[in-house]
Coordinates of C-alpha atoms and ligand atoms in Angstrom, one line a residue:
M25 CA 0.1 0.0 0.0
S26 CA 1.4 3.4 -1.0
T27 CA 0.7 6.5 1.1
T28 CA 1.4 9.9 -0.4
T29 CA 2.6 12.7 1.8
K30 CA 0.3 15.8 1.8
K31 CA 2.2 18.7 0.0
T32 CA 0.3 22.0 0.1
L33 CA 0.6 25.0 -2.3
R34 CA -0.9 28.1 -0.8
L35 CA -1.2 31.1 -3.4
I36 CA -0.8 34.7 -1.8
L37 CA -2.1 37.5 -4.2
G38 CA -0.5 40.7 -4.3
D39 CA -3.2 42.4 -2.2
Q40 CA -3.3 39.6 0.4
L41 CA -0.1 40.6 2.4
N42 CA -1.6 40.0 6.0
I43 CA 1.1 38.7 8.1
N44 CA -1.5 38.2 10.9
H45 CA -3.5 35.7 8.8
S46 CA -4.0 32.2 10.5
W47 CA -1.9 30.6 7.7
F48 CA 1.2 32.2 9.0
Q49 CA 0.7 31.4 12.7
S50 CA 2.8 28.3 12.7
T51 CA 5.3 26.9 10.2
D52 CA 4.5 23.6 8.3
N53 CA 7.2 22.1 6.1
S54 CA 4.6 20.4 4.0
V55 CA 3.2 23.8 3.1
T56 CA 4.8 26.1 0.2
Y57 CA 3.6 29.7 -0.2
A58 CA 3.6 31.1 -3.8
I59 CA 3.9 34.9 -4.6
M60 CA 4.2 35.8 -8.2
E61 CA 4.7 39.0 -10.4
V62 CA 2.7 38.4 -13.6
R63 CA 1.8 40.2 -16.8
T64 CA -1.9 39.6 -16.4
E65 CA -1.8 42.0 -13.4
T66 CA 0.6 44.5 -14.7
D67 CA -1.4 44.7 -18.0
Y68 CA -5.2 44.6 -17.1
A69 CA -5.0 48.4 -16.9
Q70 CA -2.4 51.0 -17.7
H71 CA -1.3 51.5 -14.1
H72 CA 0.8 54.4 -12.6
I73 CA 4.4 53.3 -12.3
Q74 CA 4.2 54.1 -8.5
K75 CA 1.2 51.5 -8.3
V76 CA 3.2 48.6 -9.9
V77 CA 6.3 49.4 -7.8
G78 CA 4.1 49.6 -4.6
F79 CA 2.8 46.1 -5.2
F80 CA 6.0 44.5 -6.3
A81 CA 8.1 46.0 -3.3
A82 CA 5.3 45.1 -0.7
M83 CA 5.1 41.5 -2.2
R84 CA 9.0 41.2 -2.2
A85 CA 9.3 42.4 1.4
F86 CA 6.5 40.1 2.5
A87 CA 8.1 37.2 0.9
K88 CA 11.2 38.0 2.7
E89 CA 9.4 38.4 5.9
L90 CA 7.7 35.0 5.5
K91 CA 11.0 33.3 4.8
A92 CA 12.7 34.9 7.9
L93 CA 9.8 33.1 9.9
N94 CA 10.9 29.8 8.3
H95 CA 8.0 29.4 6.0
N96 CA 8.7 27.8 2.5
V97 CA 8.2 30.5 -0.2
V98 CA 8.5 30.5 -4.1
Y99 CA 8.7 34.0 -5.2
I100 CA 8.3 34.4 -9.1
N101 CA 10.0 37.6 -10.3
L102 CA 8.5 39.1 -13.6
T103 CA 11.6 38.2 -15.4
D104 CA 12.1 34.7 -14.2
K105 CA 12.3 32.5 -17.3
N106 CA 9.9 30.1 -16.1
N107 CA 7.2 32.5 -15.3
L108 CA 4.1 31.8 -17.4
Q109 CA 2.9 35.4 -16.5
A110 CA -0.6 34.2 -15.1
F111 CA -1.9 33.0 -11.6
D112 CA -3.4 29.9 -12.9
K113 CA -0.6 28.9 -15.2
N114 CA 2.0 29.5 -12.8
C115 CA 0.2 27.4 -10.1
E116 CA -0.4 24.5 -12.5
A117 CA 3.3 24.4 -13.3
L118 CA 4.3 24.5 -9.7
I119 CA 1.9 21.7 -8.8
Q120 CA 3.3 19.5 -11.4
Q121 CA 6.9 20.4 -10.8
H122 CA 6.7 19.9 -7.0
T123 CA 4.1 17.2 -6.9
F124 CA 1.7 19.1 -4.6
T125 CA -1.2 17.2 -3.4
H126 CA -3.5 20.1 -2.2
F127 CA -4.0 23.6 -3.4
E128 CA -5.4 26.6 -1.3
Y129 CA -6.0 30.2 -1.9
Q130 CA -7.6 33.1 0.0
L131 CA -10.8 34.8 -1.4
P132 CA -9.8 37.3 -3.9
D133 CA -11.1 40.9 -3.6
E134 CA -11.7 41.3 -7.4
Y135 CA -14.5 39.6 -9.4
R136 CA -12.0 38.7 -12.2
V137 CA -9.5 36.9 -10.2
D138 CA -12.3 35.2 -8.1
Q139 CA -13.7 33.8 -11.4
L140 CA -10.2 32.8 -12.7
L141 CA -9.1 30.9 -9.5
K142 CA -12.5 29.2 -8.9
S143 CA -12.5 27.8 -12.3
F144 CA -8.7 26.9 -12.2
A145 CA -9.3 25.2 -8.7
N146 CA -12.2 23.1 -10.2
T147 CA -10.1 21.7 -13.1
L148 CA -7.4 20.5 -10.7
A149 CA -7.0 16.8 -10.2
I150 CA -5.8 17.4 -6.6
T151 CA -8.0 18.7 -3.7
H152 CA -8.4 22.4 -3.0
A153 CA -9.8 24.9 -0.4
V154 CA -10.5 28.5 -0.2
C155 CA -10.4 30.6 2.9
D156 CA -11.2 34.1 4.0
T157 CA -8.6 36.9 4.0
E158 CA -9.3 37.7 7.6
H159 CA -9.0 41.4 6.9
F160 CA -12.6 42.9 6.3
M161 CA -15.1 43.6 9.2
S162 CA -17.9 42.4 7.1
T163 CA -18.5 39.3 4.9
R164 CA -19.0 39.5 1.0
T165 CA -22.7 38.9 1.4
E166 CA -23.5 40.8 4.7
L167 CA -24.6 44.0 2.8
G168 CA -26.7 42.0 0.5
D169 CA -28.3 39.9 3.4
M170 CA -28.9 43.3 5.3
F171 CA -30.8 45.0 2.7
A172 CA -32.7 41.8 1.4
G173 CA -36.0 42.8 -0.3
K174 CA -35.1 46.6 0.0
K175 CA -34.9 48.9 -3.0
M176 CA -32.3 51.3 -1.5
Y177 CA -28.9 50.5 0.0
L178 CA -28.4 53.3 2.4
M179 CA -24.8 53.7 3.6
E180 CA -25.9 55.3 6.8
T181 CA -28.0 52.3 7.7
F182 CA -25.1 49.9 7.0
Y183 CA -22.8 52.0 8.9
R184 CA -24.9 52.1 12.0
N185 CA -25.3 48.3 11.7
M186 CA -21.5 48.0 11.7
R187 CA -21.1 50.3 14.7
R188 CA -23.6 48.1 16.6
K189 CA -22.1 44.8 15.4
H190 CA -18.5 45.8 16.3
N191 CA -19.4 47.8 19.2
V192 CA -17.5 50.9 17.9
L193 CA -18.2 54.3 19.6
M194 CA -21.2 53.0 21.2
D195 CA -22.9 53.3 24.6
G196 CA -25.0 50.1 24.8
K197 CA -27.4 50.3 21.9
D198 CA -26.9 54.1 21.4
P199 CA -24.2 55.9 19.7
L200 CA -21.7 57.2 22.3
T201 CA -22.7 60.9 22.1
G202 CA -26.3 60.4 21.1
Q203 CA -25.5 61.2 17.5
W204 CA -24.4 58.9 14.9
N205 CA -23.0 61.2 12.2
Y206 CA -21.1 64.5 12.3
D207 CA -20.8 65.0 8.7
S208 CA -22.3 68.3 8.6
E209 CA -19.5 69.7 10.9
N210 CA -16.8 68.4 8.3
R211 CA -17.0 71.0 5.5
K212 CA -14.6 73.6 6.1
K213 CA -12.3 75.5 3.6
L214 CA -8.6 76.1 4.6
P215 CA -8.3 79.4 6.2
P216 CA -6.1 81.6 3.8
K217 CA -2.9 81.5 5.8
H218 CA -3.2 78.0 7.2
V219 CA -0.1 75.9 6.6
P220 CA -1.1 72.3 6.7
T221 CA 1.0 69.5 8.2
K222 CA 3.8 68.2 6.0
P223 CA 3.1 64.6 5.0
L224 CA 5.2 61.7 6.2
I225 CA 6.8 60.2 3.2
F226 CA 9.2 57.1 3.0
S227 CA 12.5 57.0 0.9
N228 CA 12.5 53.5 -0.3
D229 CA 15.0 52.5 -2.9
V230 CA 13.2 50.8 -5.7
T231 CA 15.8 51.0 -8.5
D232 CA 15.8 47.3 -9.0
I233 CA 11.8 47.1 -9.5
V234 CA 11.9 50.2 -11.9
T235 CA 14.7 48.6 -14.0
T236 CA 12.5 45.5 -14.3
I237 CA 9.6 47.4 -15.4
H238 CA 11.4 49.3 -18.0
A239 CA 13.2 46.3 -19.3
T240 CA 9.9 44.2 -19.7
N241 CA 8.0 47.1 -21.4
V242 CA 5.3 47.2 -19.0
K243 CA 3.2 50.4 -20.1
T244 CA 2.7 52.7 -17.1
I245 CA 1.8 56.4 -16.6
G246 CA 3.1 59.0 -14.2
T247 CA 6.6 59.7 -12.6
I248 CA 8.6 58.0 -9.8
D249 CA 11.7 59.1 -7.8
V250 CA 13.5 55.6 -7.6
A251 CA 15.8 56.4 -4.9
N252 CA 13.1 57.9 -2.6
Y253 CA 9.8 56.0 -3.2
I254 CA 7.2 57.6 -0.9
W255 CA 4.7 54.9 -0.2
P256 CA 4.8 52.4 2.7
V257 CA 5.7 49.0 1.5
T258 CA 5.9 47.0 4.7
R259 CA 3.9 46.7 7.7
A260 CA 6.3 48.5 9.7
Q261 CA 6.0 51.4 7.5
S262 CA 2.3 51.3 7.3
I263 CA 2.1 51.2 11.3
E264 CA 4.5 54.4 11.3
L265 CA 2.2 56.1 8.8
L266 CA -0.7 55.2 10.9
Q267 CA 1.1 56.6 14.1
F268 CA 1.9 59.8 12.2
F269 CA -1.6 60.2 11.0
V270 CA -3.4 59.9 14.4
R271 CA -0.7 62.0 16.0
E272 CA -0.5 65.0 13.4
C273 CA -3.7 64.6 11.1
L274 CA -6.5 63.3 13.0
P275 CA -7.1 66.4 15.1
L276 CA -8.1 68.2 11.8
F277 CA -9.1 65.2 9.7
G278 CA -12.9 65.9 9.7
T279 CA -12.7 69.9 9.5
F280 CA -10.8 69.8 6.3
Q281 CA -11.8 66.5 4.9
D282 CA -13.4 68.4 1.8
A283 CA -10.9 71.1 1.6
M284 CA -8.6 71.5 -1.6
A285 CA -5.7 73.9 -2.1
P286 CA -3.2 74.0 -4.9
N287 CA -0.1 72.2 -4.3
Q288 CA -1.5 70.5 -1.0
W289 CA -1.7 67.0 -2.2
S290 CA -2.8 65.3 1.1
L291 CA -3.9 67.8 3.6
Y292 CA -5.0 65.9 6.8
H293 CA -5.8 62.7 4.9
S294 CA -4.3 59.5 6.2
R295 CA -2.9 58.0 2.8
L296 CA -3.5 54.6 4.4
S297 CA -5.5 53.2 1.6
F298 CA -2.8 51.4 -0.2
S299 CA -1.5 49.7 3.1
M300 CA -5.2 48.7 3.9
N301 CA -6.0 47.5 0.5
V302 CA -2.9 45.3 0.2
K303 CA -3.7 44.1 3.9
L304 CA -0.4 45.3 5.4
I305 CA -2.6 46.7 8.1
S306 CA -6.4 45.9 9.0
P307 CA -9.3 48.3 9.3
Q308 CA -9.8 47.1 12.9
E309 CA -6.4 48.1 13.9
V310 CA -6.6 51.5 12.3
I311 CA -9.8 52.4 13.9
T312 CA -8.6 51.1 17.3
K313 CA -5.5 53.2 17.1
A314 CA -7.6 56.4 16.2
I315 CA -10.0 55.8 19.0
Q316 CA -7.2 55.2 21.6
E317 CA -5.5 58.5 20.5
W318 CA -8.8 60.4 21.0
Q319 CA -9.1 58.8 24.3
L320 CA -5.5 59.9 25.2
R321 CA -5.9 63.6 23.9
P322 CA -9.7 64.4 24.5
N323 CA -8.9 68.1 24.5
E324 CA -7.1 68.1 21.2
I325 CA -9.0 65.8 19.1
E326 CA -12.9 66.5 18.9
Y327 CA -15.2 63.8 18.5
N328 CA -16.4 64.9 15.0
Q329 CA -12.8 64.2 13.6
L330 CA -12.7 60.8 15.0
E331 CA -16.3 59.8 14.0
G332 CA -15.7 61.1 10.4
F333 CA -12.5 58.9 10.1
V334 CA -14.2 55.8 11.6
R335 CA -17.1 56.3 9.3
Q336 CA -14.9 56.2 6.2
I337 CA -13.4 52.9 7.2
I338 CA -16.1 50.8 8.7
G339 CA -18.8 52.7 6.8
W340 CA -17.8 53.6 3.3
R341 CA -15.0 51.1 2.7
E342 CA -17.0 48.0 3.8
Y343 CA -20.1 49.3 2.3
M344 CA -18.6 49.6 -1.3
R345 CA -17.1 46.0 -0.9
G346 CA -20.7 44.8 0.0
I347 CA -22.1 46.5 -3.1
Y348 CA -19.3 45.2 -5.2
W349 CA -20.1 41.6 -4.4
L350 CA -23.9 42.1 -4.5
K351 CA -23.8 43.7 -7.9
M352 CA -20.9 42.2 -10.0
P353 CA -20.4 41.4 -12.7
E354 CA -23.4 43.6 -14.1
Y355 CA -22.2 46.5 -12.1
A356 CA -19.4 46.8 -14.6
T357 CA -21.6 47.4 -17.5
L358 CA -24.1 50.0 -16.1
N359 CA -24.2 53.4 -18.0
Y360 CA -27.5 55.1 -16.7
F361 CA -26.9 58.2 -18.5
E362 CA -25.8 56.4 -21.8
H363 CA -22.7 58.5 -21.9
T364 CA -20.5 57.6 -24.8
D365 CA -17.5 60.4 -25.0
K366 CA -13.9 60.0 -24.5
L367 CA -11.9 61.2 -21.6
P368 CA -10.1 64.4 -22.6
D369 CA -6.4 63.7 -23.5
W370 CA -5.1 66.1 -20.7
Y371 CA -6.4 63.6 -18.1
W372 CA -3.2 61.7 -19.0
T373 CA -0.9 64.6 -19.0
G374 CA -2.3 67.4 -16.8
N375 CA -1.8 69.9 -19.6
T376 CA -5.1 72.0 -19.1
K377 CA -5.8 75.7 -18.2
M378 CA -8.4 74.6 -15.8
N379 CA -6.6 75.2 -12.5
C380 CA -8.5 72.7 -10.3
L381 CA -8.1 69.9 -12.8
K382 CA -4.5 70.8 -13.6
D383 CA -3.8 70.5 -9.8
A384 CA -5.6 67.3 -9.2
I385 CA -4.3 65.6 -12.3
N386 CA -0.7 66.6 -12.1
Q387 CA -0.5 65.7 -8.4
S388 CA -2.2 62.2 -9.4
L389 CA 0.8 61.8 -12.0
K390 CA 3.4 62.8 -9.5
Y391 CA 2.1 60.9 -6.3
S392 CA -0.3 58.4 -7.7
Y393 CA -2.6 59.9 -5.1
A394 CA -5.6 62.4 -4.9
H395 CA -7.7 62.7 -1.9
H396 CA -11.4 61.9 -2.0
I397 CA -12.8 65.2 -2.7
Q398 CA -10.4 66.0 -5.6
R399 CA -11.3 62.4 -7.1
L400 CA -15.1 63.1 -6.6
M401 CA -15.6 66.8 -7.2
I402 CA -12.8 67.7 -9.6
T403 CA -11.9 64.9 -12.0
G404 CA -15.0 62.8 -11.3
N405 CA -17.4 65.9 -11.5
F406 CA -15.7 67.1 -14.8
A407 CA -15.9 63.6 -16.5
L408 CA -19.6 63.2 -15.6
L409 CA -20.6 66.8 -16.8
A410 CA -18.6 66.1 -20.0
G411 CA -20.6 62.9 -20.8
V412 CA -17.6 60.6 -20.8
H413 CA -18.3 56.9 -21.0
P414 CA -18.0 55.2 -17.6
D415 CA -15.7 52.5 -19.1
E416 CA -13.2 55.3 -19.9
V417 CA -13.5 56.9 -16.5
D418 CA -13.0 53.6 -14.8
A419 CA -9.9 52.7 -16.8
W420 CA -8.4 56.0 -15.6
Y421 CA -9.2 55.5 -11.9
L422 CA -8.1 51.9 -12.1
G423 CA -4.7 52.8 -13.4
I424 CA -3.8 56.1 -11.9
Y425 CA -4.2 55.6 -8.0
I426 CA -1.9 53.6 -5.7
D427 CA -4.9 52.1 -3.9
A428 CA -7.0 51.2 -7.0
L429 CA -8.3 47.8 -6.9
Q430 CA -11.6 47.2 -8.8
W431 CA -13.8 46.4 -5.9
V432 CA -13.3 49.8 -4.4
E433 CA -12.5 51.7 -7.5
I434 CA -15.5 50.7 -9.7
T435 CA -18.1 51.3 -6.9
N436 CA -16.6 54.6 -6.2
T437 CA -16.1 55.7 -9.8
R438 CA -19.1 54.1 -11.8
G439 CA -21.2 54.2 -8.7
M440 CA -20.6 57.4 -6.3
S441 CA -18.9 59.6 -8.9
Q442 CA -20.5 58.9 -12.3
F443 CA -24.0 57.8 -11.1
A444 CA -23.8 55.2 -13.9
D445 CA -25.5 52.7 -11.4
G446 CA -28.7 55.0 -11.5
G447 CA -28.6 55.5 -7.7
I448 CA -27.4 52.2 -6.2
V449 CA -24.6 53.9 -4.2
G450 CA -25.6 57.6 -4.3
T451 CA -29.0 59.3 -4.1
K452 CA -28.1 62.0 -6.6
P453 CA -25.2 62.7 -9.0
Y454 CA -22.3 64.6 -7.6
V455 CA -22.1 67.5 -10.0
S456 CA -21.3 71.0 -9.3
S457 CA -20.5 74.4 -11.1
A458 CA -17.6 76.6 -10.1
T459 CA -19.5 77.9 -7.0
Y460 CA -18.8 74.6 -4.9
I461 CA -15.2 74.2 -6.2
D462 CA -14.5 77.8 -5.1
K463 CA -16.4 77.4 -1.8
M464 CA -14.2 74.3 -0.7
S465 CA -10.8 75.3 -2.4
H466 CA -8.3 78.0 -3.3
Y467 CA -8.1 77.1 -7.0
C468 CA -10.4 79.6 -8.8
G469 CA -8.4 82.8 -7.7
T470 CA -5.4 81.9 -9.9
C471 CA -7.1 80.2 -12.6
Y472 CA -7.1 81.2 -16.3
Y473 CA -10.9 80.8 -16.3
N474 CA -13.2 83.2 -14.5
K475 CA -15.5 81.1 -11.9
A476 CA -18.1 84.0 -12.0
V477 CA -18.7 83.9 -15.6
K478 CA -21.0 81.4 -17.3
T479 CA -20.8 82.3 -20.9
G480 CA -18.4 84.1 -23.3
D481 CA -14.5 84.6 -22.9
K482 CA -12.9 82.8 -20.1
A483 CA -16.1 81.6 -18.6
C484 CA -15.4 78.6 -16.2
P485 CA -16.3 75.5 -18.2
F486 CA -17.9 73.9 -15.1
N487 CA -20.8 76.5 -15.2
S488 CA -22.2 75.9 -18.6
L489 CA -21.5 72.3 -18.5
Y490 CA -23.3 72.0 -15.2
W491 CA -26.6 73.2 -16.8
N492 CA -26.1 71.4 -19.9
F493 CA -25.8 68.2 -17.9
Y494 CA -29.2 68.8 -16.2
D495 CA -30.8 69.9 -19.4
R496 CA -29.6 66.8 -21.2
H497 CA -30.7 64.4 -18.6
E498 CA -34.0 66.0 -17.4
T499 CA -36.2 63.0 -18.1
K500 CA -33.9 60.8 -15.9
L501 CA -33.3 63.5 -13.0
A502 CA -36.2 65.8 -12.7
K503 CA -38.3 63.5 -10.6
N504 CA -35.5 63.1 -8.1
P505 CA -36.6 64.8 -4.8
R506 CA -33.1 65.8 -4.1
I507 CA -32.6 67.6 -7.6
G508 CA -36.2 68.9 -8.3
M509 CA -35.1 72.4 -7.1
M510 CA -32.5 72.7 -9.6
Y511 CA -35.0 72.2 -12.4
N512 CA -37.2 74.9 -10.9
V513 CA -34.3 77.3 -11.3
W514 CA -33.5 76.0 -14.8
R515 CA -37.2 76.5 -16.0
K516 CA -37.4 79.8 -14.6
M517 CA -34.3 81.1 -16.4
Q518 CA -35.0 83.3 -19.5
P519 CA -34.7 81.4 -22.7
E520 CA -31.9 83.6 -24.2
A521 CA -29.8 82.7 -21.0
K522 CA -30.6 79.0 -21.3
T523 CA -29.6 79.0 -25.1
A524 CA -26.4 80.9 -24.3
L525 CA -25.5 78.3 -21.4
L526 CA -26.2 75.5 -23.8
Q527 CA -24.3 77.0 -26.8
Q528 CA -21.4 77.7 -24.5
A529 CA -21.3 74.0 -23.2
E530 CA -21.5 72.9 -26.9
Y531 CA -18.6 74.9 -27.8
Y532 CA -16.5 73.6 -24.8
L533 CA -17.6 69.9 -25.4
K534 CA -16.5 70.3 -29.1
H535 CA -13.0 71.8 -28.0
I536 CA -12.6 69.7 -24.9
D537 CA -9.0 68.8 -25.5
E538 CA -8.0 72.5 -25.6
L539 CA -9.6 73.5 -22.5
Ligands
FAD630 P1 -8.7 59.1 4.0 O1 -9.5 60.3 3.5 O2 -7.7 59.3 5.0 O3 -9.8 58.1 4.6 C1 -9.5 57.0 5.3 C2 -9.8 55.8 4.7 O4 -11.2 55.6 4.6 C3 -9.2 55.5 3.2 O5 -7.9 55.0 3.4 C4 -10.2 54.5 2.8 O6 -9.8 53.2 3.0 C5 -11.5 54.8 3.5 N1 -12.3 55.5 2.6 C6 -12.7 56.8 2.5 N2 -13.6 57.1 1.5 C7 -13.8 56.0 0.9 C8 -14.8 55.5 0.0 N3 -15.6 56.6 -0.7 N4 -14.8 54.3 -0.4 C9 -14.0 53.2 0.1 N5 -13.1 53.8 1.2 C10 -13.1 54.9 1.4 N6 -10.6 54.2 -2.6 C11 -9.6 53.1 -2.8 O7 -9.1 52.7 -1.7 N7 -9.3 52.8 -4.0 C12 -9.8 53.2 -5.2 O8 -9.5 52.9 -6.3 C13 -10.7 54.3 -5.0 N8 -11.2 55.1 -6.2 C14 -12.0 56.1 -6.0 C15 -12.4 56.7 -7.2 C16 -13.3 57.9 -7.1 C17 -14.0 58.5 -8.2 C18 -13.7 58.3 -5.7 C19 -14.5 59.4 -5.6 C20 -13.1 57.7 -4.6 C21 -12.2 56.6 -4.7 N9 -11.9 56.0 -3.5 C22 -10.9 54.9 -3.7 C23 -12.2 56.4 -2.2 C24 -11.3 57.5 -1.6 O9 -11.2 58.5 -2.4 C25 -9.9 56.9 -1.2 O10 -10.1 55.8 -0.3 C26 -9.0 57.8 -0.4 O11 -9.0 59.1 -1.1 C27 -7.7 57.4 0.0 O12 -6.9 58.3 0.6 P2 -6.7 58.3 2.1 O13 -6.2 56.9 2.6 O14 -5.9 59.4 2.4 O15 -8.1 58.4 2.7
DLZ631 C1 -2.1 45.5 -8.9 C2 -1.2 44.3 -9.0 C3 0.0 44.4 -9.9 C4 0.2 45.6 -10.8 N1 0.8 43.3 -10.0 C5 0.5 42.2 -9.4 C6 1.3 41.1 -9.6 O1 2.1 41.0 -10.3 N2 1.0 39.9 -8.8 C7 0.0 39.9 -7.8 O2 -0.3 38.9 -7.2 N3 -0.9 41.0 -7.8 C8 -0.5 42.1 -8.4 N4 -1.4 43.2 -8.3 C9 -2.5 43.1 -7.4 C10 -3.7 42.1 -8.1 O3 -4.1 42.9 -9.2 C11 -4.6 41.6 -7.1 O4 -4.0 41.0 -6.1 C12 -5.8 40.9 -7.6 O5 -6.3 41.5 -8.6 C13 -6.8 40.4 -6.6 O6 -7.5 41.6 -6.2
SF4_632 FE1 -11.7 75.2 -11.7 FE2 -13.4 76.9 -12.9 FE3 -12.3 77.5 -10.5 FE4 -11.0 77.4 -12.8 S1 -12.5 78.8 -12.3 S2 -10.3 76.5 -10.9 S3 -11.9 75.6 -13.9 S4 -13.7 75.9 -11.0

């Protein structure tokens, strides 16, 4: 009688770098971990160079950490000659080569990879198992179950349930202070002479990785300082960034959450999205740390700052993931407004006279980062007003940001920003004229265009495009109770004024690459 020794292959994806996962709590010589740099992942979007580097650097450091803990690790470099450049093909080859008898993987966060690994595992002649990533605070199906039979998926309802379930900022069954949400206090513009905290950045040397990327002709966008790569690529650096955030930024996080200013690329934002999305740190430890800091410094950190931050993480982040798993794959095809236009060329270069867009795009190209309100109310707002096809908008957001993974990119872009889901994520489209941008930023004062002018020479393009958008989509939007008021204003406008606005918008749309 022959007995086969069990030999297990465990796949770790580039966004599954969670050292606290139960997989790694003891060593087992019969288990081998595989981490791989593959072309399917570098090429499914045109990524920012800092994004590809961030993933590779974090994956390499994680493999090193596992080896130091005496785990067996196979690390496949992009240039390895045996690299078959896809998760399934490499796993198949490893299984044959090393005669593994069992295959395991963690639940992927992206639908595309989930489908791939499911079908791959089902074709295997050996046994397989899939387990949780042990990262998120809700399951894939929790949001769907919570809203079963309901027409609306209100984030606030989900958020309150998460607060209750995890006993976060609660006093028994009630919110700690009697009030759930302090969003209305979090909308301040930066005072004119205010100098924001200088962001903590790292100085990682990523020369080797950049050389590989160039040698293999991976097509990227944006720029990078190879000797001083700014993003955290290890758990230790992620924790350092978290500590910096709670110490320096949390006290004003909520107050200036929606503020924007030229050359201020991150203000009081945490820049923890990459670390969290690749699972170097967990949402639970991030909010625990923030709550502890607030408890230690009650006179310096007001409650609204803390609640605003906690809401982004256990509210919005988990909510978007729940929507993703409830609505994919159909979600990626939604185009409520039937928009068809292409993204202006200057989204890829930053070469526009519109100050707000120039600043948001150039900093995205320089840092692979823009904060939420820049993504939503500058680049997203313009793309929606300009009638750009959601596929084009998604491709840009999925490539350019360090934290872009489809589960959280598409729900924010197609959903929150482009309203292409017809109102699953948001209750109304996030569009604005120059009035809002000027209220929240310091962009307009030095702009080529005039924020106060709607038509004619140097009129701010946001102004006419805004009314053009409402006019174009009246049948879809006029009945929305949150927008009805805008249509009353539009209908009361003099016909000549309306015509002039629509003609101005038409001119700008025709010459969009020259704006
Ligand atoms: P902070 O402002 O410090 O917020 C703290 C954390 O809260 C973030 O790190 C993030 O994990 C979470 N968070 C905040 N807002 C959201 C939100 N709307 N959805 C989910 N999580 C949120 N976030 C991504 O992680 N990846 C993306 O690809 C992405 N694409 C976006 C595209 C558009 C059009 C918009 C409007 C938003 C997008 N977001 C995305 C959400 C948000 O803008 C980023 O999470 C945030 O800017 C990251 O910077 P930060 O870590 O400094 O965030
Ligand atoms: C984003 C990215 C890139 C650019 N490269 C890799 C890679 O070479 N190997 C890898 O395992 N993961 C990479 N990733 C992240 C993946 O796209 C992500 O892990 C999956 O899509 C699952 O969400
Ligand atoms: Fe942006 Fe218009 Fe203000 Fe210029 S005037 S910064 S284009 S909103």
